[in-house]
CSV table of C-alpha atoms in Angstrom, one decimal:
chain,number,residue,atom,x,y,z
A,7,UNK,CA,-54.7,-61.9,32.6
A,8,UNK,CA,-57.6,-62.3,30.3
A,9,UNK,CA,-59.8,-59.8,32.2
A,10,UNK,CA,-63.4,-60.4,33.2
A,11,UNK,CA,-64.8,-62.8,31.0
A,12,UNK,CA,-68.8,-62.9,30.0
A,13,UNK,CA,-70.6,-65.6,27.7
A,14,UNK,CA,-72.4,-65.7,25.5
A,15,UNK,CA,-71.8,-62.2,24.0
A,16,UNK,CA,-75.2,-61.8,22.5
A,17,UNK,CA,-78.2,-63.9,23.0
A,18,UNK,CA,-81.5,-63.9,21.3
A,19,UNK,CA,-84.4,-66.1,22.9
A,20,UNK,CA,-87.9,-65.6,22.9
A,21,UNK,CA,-90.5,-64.6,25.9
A,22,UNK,CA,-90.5,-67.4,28.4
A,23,UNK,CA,-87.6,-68.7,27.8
A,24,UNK,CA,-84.8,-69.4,30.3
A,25,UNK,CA,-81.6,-67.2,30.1
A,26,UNK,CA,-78.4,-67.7,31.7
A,27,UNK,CA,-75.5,-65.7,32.0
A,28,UNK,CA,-72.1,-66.2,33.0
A,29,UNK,CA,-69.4,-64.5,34.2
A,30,UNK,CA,-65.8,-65.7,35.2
A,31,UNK,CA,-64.0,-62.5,37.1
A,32,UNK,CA,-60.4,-61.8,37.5
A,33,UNK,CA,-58.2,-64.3,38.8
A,34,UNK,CA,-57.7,-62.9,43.1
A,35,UNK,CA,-61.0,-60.5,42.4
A,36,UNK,CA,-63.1,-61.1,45.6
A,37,UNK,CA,-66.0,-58.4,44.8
A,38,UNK,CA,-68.2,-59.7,41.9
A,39,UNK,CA,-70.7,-56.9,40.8
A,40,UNK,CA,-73.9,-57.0,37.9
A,41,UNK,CA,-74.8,-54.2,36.5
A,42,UNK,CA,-77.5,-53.9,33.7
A,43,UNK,CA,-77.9,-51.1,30.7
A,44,UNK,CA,-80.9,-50.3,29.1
A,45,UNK,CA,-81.3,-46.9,27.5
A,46,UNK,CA,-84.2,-45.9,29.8
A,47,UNK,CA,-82.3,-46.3,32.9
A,48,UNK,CA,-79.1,-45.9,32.4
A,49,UNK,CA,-76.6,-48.3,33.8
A,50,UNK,CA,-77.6,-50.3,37.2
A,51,UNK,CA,-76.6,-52.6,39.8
A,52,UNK,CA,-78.4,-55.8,39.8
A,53,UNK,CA,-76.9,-57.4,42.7
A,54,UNK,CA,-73.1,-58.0,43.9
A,55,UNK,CA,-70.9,-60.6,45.8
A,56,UNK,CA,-68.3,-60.2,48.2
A,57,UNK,CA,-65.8,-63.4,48.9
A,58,UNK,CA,-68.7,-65.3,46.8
A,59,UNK,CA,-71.9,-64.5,49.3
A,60,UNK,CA,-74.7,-61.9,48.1
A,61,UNK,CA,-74.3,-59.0,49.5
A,62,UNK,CA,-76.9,-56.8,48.2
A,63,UNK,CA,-79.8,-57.8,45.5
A,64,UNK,CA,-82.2,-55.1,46.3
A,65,UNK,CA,-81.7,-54.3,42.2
A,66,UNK,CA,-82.9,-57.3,41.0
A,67,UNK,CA,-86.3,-56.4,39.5
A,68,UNK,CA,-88.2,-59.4,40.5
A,69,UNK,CA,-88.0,-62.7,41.5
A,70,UNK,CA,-87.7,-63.8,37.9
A,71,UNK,CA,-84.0,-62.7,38.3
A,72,UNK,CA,-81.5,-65.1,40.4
A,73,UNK,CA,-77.6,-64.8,40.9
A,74,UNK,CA,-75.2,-67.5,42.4
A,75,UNK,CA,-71.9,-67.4,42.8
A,76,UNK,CA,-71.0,-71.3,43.5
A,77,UNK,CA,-66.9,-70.0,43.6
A,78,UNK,CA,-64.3,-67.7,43.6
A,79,UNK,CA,-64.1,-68.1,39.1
A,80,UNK,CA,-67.6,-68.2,38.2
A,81,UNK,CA,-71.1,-66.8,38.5
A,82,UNK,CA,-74.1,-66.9,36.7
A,83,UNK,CA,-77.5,-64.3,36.4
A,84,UNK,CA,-80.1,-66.8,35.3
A,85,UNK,CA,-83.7,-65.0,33.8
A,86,UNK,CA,-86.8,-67.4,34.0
A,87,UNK,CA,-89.4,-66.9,32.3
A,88,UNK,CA,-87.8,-63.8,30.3
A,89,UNK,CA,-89.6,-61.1,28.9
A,90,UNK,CA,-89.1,-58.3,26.0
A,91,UNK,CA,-88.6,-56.0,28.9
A,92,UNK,CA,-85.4,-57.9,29.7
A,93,UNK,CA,-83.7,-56.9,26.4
A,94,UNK,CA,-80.5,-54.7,27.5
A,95,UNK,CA,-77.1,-55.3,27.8
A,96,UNK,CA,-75.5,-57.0,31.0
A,97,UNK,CA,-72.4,-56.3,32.8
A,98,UNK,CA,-70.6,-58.4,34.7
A,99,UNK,CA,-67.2,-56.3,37.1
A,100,UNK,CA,-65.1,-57.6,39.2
A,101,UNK,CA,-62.6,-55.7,41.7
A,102,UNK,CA,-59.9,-56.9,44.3
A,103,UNK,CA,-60.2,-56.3,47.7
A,104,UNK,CA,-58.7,-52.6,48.4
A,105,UNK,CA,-58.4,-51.9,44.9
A,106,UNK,CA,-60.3,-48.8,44.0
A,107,UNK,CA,-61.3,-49.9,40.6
A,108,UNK,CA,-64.0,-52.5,38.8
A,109,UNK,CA,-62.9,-54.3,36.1
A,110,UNK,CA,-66.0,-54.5,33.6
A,111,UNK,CA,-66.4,-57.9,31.1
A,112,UNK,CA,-67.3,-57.0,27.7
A,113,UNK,CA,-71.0,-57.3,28.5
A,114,UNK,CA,-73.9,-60.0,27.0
A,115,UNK,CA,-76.2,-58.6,24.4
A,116,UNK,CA,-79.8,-59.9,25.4
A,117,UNK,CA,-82.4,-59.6,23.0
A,118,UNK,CA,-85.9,-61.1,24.4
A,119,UNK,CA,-88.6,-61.2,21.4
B,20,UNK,CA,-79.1,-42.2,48.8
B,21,UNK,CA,-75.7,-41.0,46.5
B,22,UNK,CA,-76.6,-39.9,43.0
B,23,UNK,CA,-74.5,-38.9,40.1
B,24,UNK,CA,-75.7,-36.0,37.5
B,25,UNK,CA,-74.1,-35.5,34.0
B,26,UNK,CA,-75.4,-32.2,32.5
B,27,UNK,CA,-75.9,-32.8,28.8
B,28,UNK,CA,-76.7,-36.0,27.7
B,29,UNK,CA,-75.3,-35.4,24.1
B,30,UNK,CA,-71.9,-33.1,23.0
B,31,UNK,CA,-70.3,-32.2,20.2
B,32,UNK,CA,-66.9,-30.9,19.9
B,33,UNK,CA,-64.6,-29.7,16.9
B,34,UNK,CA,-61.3,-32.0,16.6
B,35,UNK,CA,-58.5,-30.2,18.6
B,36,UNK,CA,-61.3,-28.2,20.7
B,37,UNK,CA,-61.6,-28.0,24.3
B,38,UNK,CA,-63.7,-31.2,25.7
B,39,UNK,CA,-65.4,-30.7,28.9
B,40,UNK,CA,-68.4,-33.2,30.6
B,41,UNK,CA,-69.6,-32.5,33.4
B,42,UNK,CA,-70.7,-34.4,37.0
B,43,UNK,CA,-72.0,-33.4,39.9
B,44,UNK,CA,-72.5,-36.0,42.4
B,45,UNK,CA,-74.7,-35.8,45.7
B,46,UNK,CA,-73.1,-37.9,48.6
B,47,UNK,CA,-72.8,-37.3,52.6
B,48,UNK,CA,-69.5,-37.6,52.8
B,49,UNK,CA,-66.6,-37.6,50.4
B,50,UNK,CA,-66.8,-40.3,47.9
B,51,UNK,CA,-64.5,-41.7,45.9
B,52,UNK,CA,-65.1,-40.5,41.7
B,53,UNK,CA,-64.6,-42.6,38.4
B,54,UNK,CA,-64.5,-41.9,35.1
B,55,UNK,CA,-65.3,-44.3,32.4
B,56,UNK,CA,-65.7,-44.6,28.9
B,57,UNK,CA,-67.5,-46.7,26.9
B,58,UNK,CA,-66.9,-47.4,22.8
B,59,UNK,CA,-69.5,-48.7,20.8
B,60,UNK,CA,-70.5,-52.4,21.5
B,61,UNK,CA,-67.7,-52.2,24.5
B,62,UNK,CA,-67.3,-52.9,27.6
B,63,UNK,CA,-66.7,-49.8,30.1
B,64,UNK,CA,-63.0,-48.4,30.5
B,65,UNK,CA,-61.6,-46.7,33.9
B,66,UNK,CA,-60.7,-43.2,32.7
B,67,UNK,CA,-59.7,-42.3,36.1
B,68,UNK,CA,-60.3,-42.2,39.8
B,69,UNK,CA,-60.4,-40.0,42.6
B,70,UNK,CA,-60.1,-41.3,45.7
B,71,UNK,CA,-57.7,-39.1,48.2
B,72,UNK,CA,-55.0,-36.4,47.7
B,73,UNK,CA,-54.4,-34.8,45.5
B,74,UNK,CA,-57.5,-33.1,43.5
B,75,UNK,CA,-56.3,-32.9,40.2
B,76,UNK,CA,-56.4,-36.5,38.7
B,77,UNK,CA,-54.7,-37.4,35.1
B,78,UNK,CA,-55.9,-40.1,33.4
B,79,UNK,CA,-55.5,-41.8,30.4
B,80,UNK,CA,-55.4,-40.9,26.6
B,81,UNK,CA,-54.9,-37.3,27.8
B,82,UNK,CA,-58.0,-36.8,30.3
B,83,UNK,CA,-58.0,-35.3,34.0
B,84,UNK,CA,-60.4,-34.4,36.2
B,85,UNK,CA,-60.8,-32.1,39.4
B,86,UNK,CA,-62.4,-32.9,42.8
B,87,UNK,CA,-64.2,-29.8,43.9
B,88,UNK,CA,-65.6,-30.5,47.0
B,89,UNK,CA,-67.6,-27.3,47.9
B,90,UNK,CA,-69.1,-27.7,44.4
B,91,UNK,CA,-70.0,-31.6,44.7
B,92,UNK,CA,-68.3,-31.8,41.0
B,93,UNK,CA,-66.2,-33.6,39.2
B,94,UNK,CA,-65.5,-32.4,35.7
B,95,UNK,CA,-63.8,-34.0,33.1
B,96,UNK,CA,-61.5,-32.1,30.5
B,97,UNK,CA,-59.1,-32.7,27.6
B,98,UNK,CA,-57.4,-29.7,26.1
B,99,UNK,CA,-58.0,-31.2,22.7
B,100,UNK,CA,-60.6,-33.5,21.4
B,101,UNK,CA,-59.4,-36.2,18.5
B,102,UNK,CA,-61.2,-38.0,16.6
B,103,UNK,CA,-60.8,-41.0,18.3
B,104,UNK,CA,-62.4,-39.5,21.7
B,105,UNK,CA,-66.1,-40.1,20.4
B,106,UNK,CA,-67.6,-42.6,22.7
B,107,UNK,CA,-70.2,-42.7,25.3
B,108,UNK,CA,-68.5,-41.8,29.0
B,109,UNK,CA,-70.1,-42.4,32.3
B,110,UNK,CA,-69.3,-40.9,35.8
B,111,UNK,CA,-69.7,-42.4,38.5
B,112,UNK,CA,-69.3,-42.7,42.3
B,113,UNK,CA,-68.3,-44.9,44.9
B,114,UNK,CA,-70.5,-44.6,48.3
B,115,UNK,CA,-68.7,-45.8,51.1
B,116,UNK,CA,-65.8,-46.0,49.1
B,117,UNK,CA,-64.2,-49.5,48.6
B,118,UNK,CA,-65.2,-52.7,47.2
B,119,UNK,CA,-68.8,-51.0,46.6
B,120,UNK,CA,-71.5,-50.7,43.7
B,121,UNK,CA,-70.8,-47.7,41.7
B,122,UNK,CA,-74.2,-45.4,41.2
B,123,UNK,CA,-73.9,-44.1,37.4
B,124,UNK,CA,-74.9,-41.0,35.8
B,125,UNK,CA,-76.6,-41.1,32.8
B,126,UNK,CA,-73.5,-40.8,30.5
B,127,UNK,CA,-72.6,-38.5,27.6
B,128,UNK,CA,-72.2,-39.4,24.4
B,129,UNK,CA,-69.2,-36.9,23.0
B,130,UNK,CA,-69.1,-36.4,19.1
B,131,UNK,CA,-65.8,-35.2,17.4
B,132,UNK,CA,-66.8,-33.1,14.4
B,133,UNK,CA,-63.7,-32.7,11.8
């Protein structure tokens, strides 16, 4: 398996611009997790999906932030308008139903001038 | 609400010297307990887990870690550091266990001094 797959790996845009994010988790994965790491805070959940329904977004920081996860293979975190304070690096996980472990994507490197 | 502390946001070790980072966890009832690590420009890496039996988990590249209830810790060692051990690592924890968030500590970076 090719693990959890994110795109694009870095992204530079400037403030106001639209972001998205994508995320394709491991093939029979049914928990999809989004997690965000900035050096100030460390490394946080932004909002997670369980058999593709949103579970729990109570970390995403405002309603600037939106998640969907349309199927099993794919989700996207879309940022609109973005801001400087946006720049970090985003996680995407992914775990199988009674596996105790996440599988983590290599992350996307978002840089917000 | 469960939080993870690392002690020490920053350690250096000698190559072939004792590693030891530290995590104490707060949680209402026993949670399960990761270990990752994290190389530079990577994503994060399951160390290891503990989740029930046995207290004393082995992990990869030579780690383990002990489940100390009455202490709310869960240390991780490696008789000798190499080289190749510098990275940042990150404990975490599980809270109800299963297919949950994790809550992070901070992290640690570890430096391996030759």
């Amino acid at each position: 398996d090719a693990g959890v797959i994110q795109s694009p790996r870095h992204e530079v845009t400037e403030m106001g611009q639209e972001v998205t994010l994508r995320c394709k988790p491991i093939s029979g994965h049914n928990s999809l997790f989004w997690y965000r790491q900035t050096m100030m805070r460390g490394l946080e959940l932004l909002i997670y999906f369980n058999n593709n329904v949103p579970i729990d977004d109570s970390g995403m920081p405002e309603d600037r932030f939106s998640a969907k996860m349309p199927n099993a293979s794919f989700s996207t975190l879309k940022i609109q308008p973005s801001e400087p304070r946006d720049s970090a690096v985003y996680f995407c996980a992914s775990q199988r139903e009674g596996w105790n472990e996440q599988f983590f994507g290599p992350g996307t490197r978002l840089t917000v001038l | 609400a469960q939080s993870v502390t690392q002690l020490g946001s920053h350690v250096s070790v000698s190559e072939g010297a004792l590693v030891l980072l530290r995590c104490n966890y707060s949680s209402s009832v026993p949670p399960y307990l990761f270990w990752y690590v994290q190389y530079p420009n990577q994503g994060l890496q399951l160390l290891l887990k503990y989740t029930t039996g046995a207290t004393l988990v082995k992990g990869i590249n030579g780690f383990e870690a002990e489940f100390k209830k009455s202490e709310t810790s869960f240390h991780l060692t490696k008789p000798s550091a190499h080289m190749s051990d510098a990275a940042e690592y990150f404990c975490a924890v599980s809270d109800p266990p299963g297919n949950t968030p994790l809550v992070f500590g901070k992290g640690t970076r570890l430096s391996v001094i030759a």
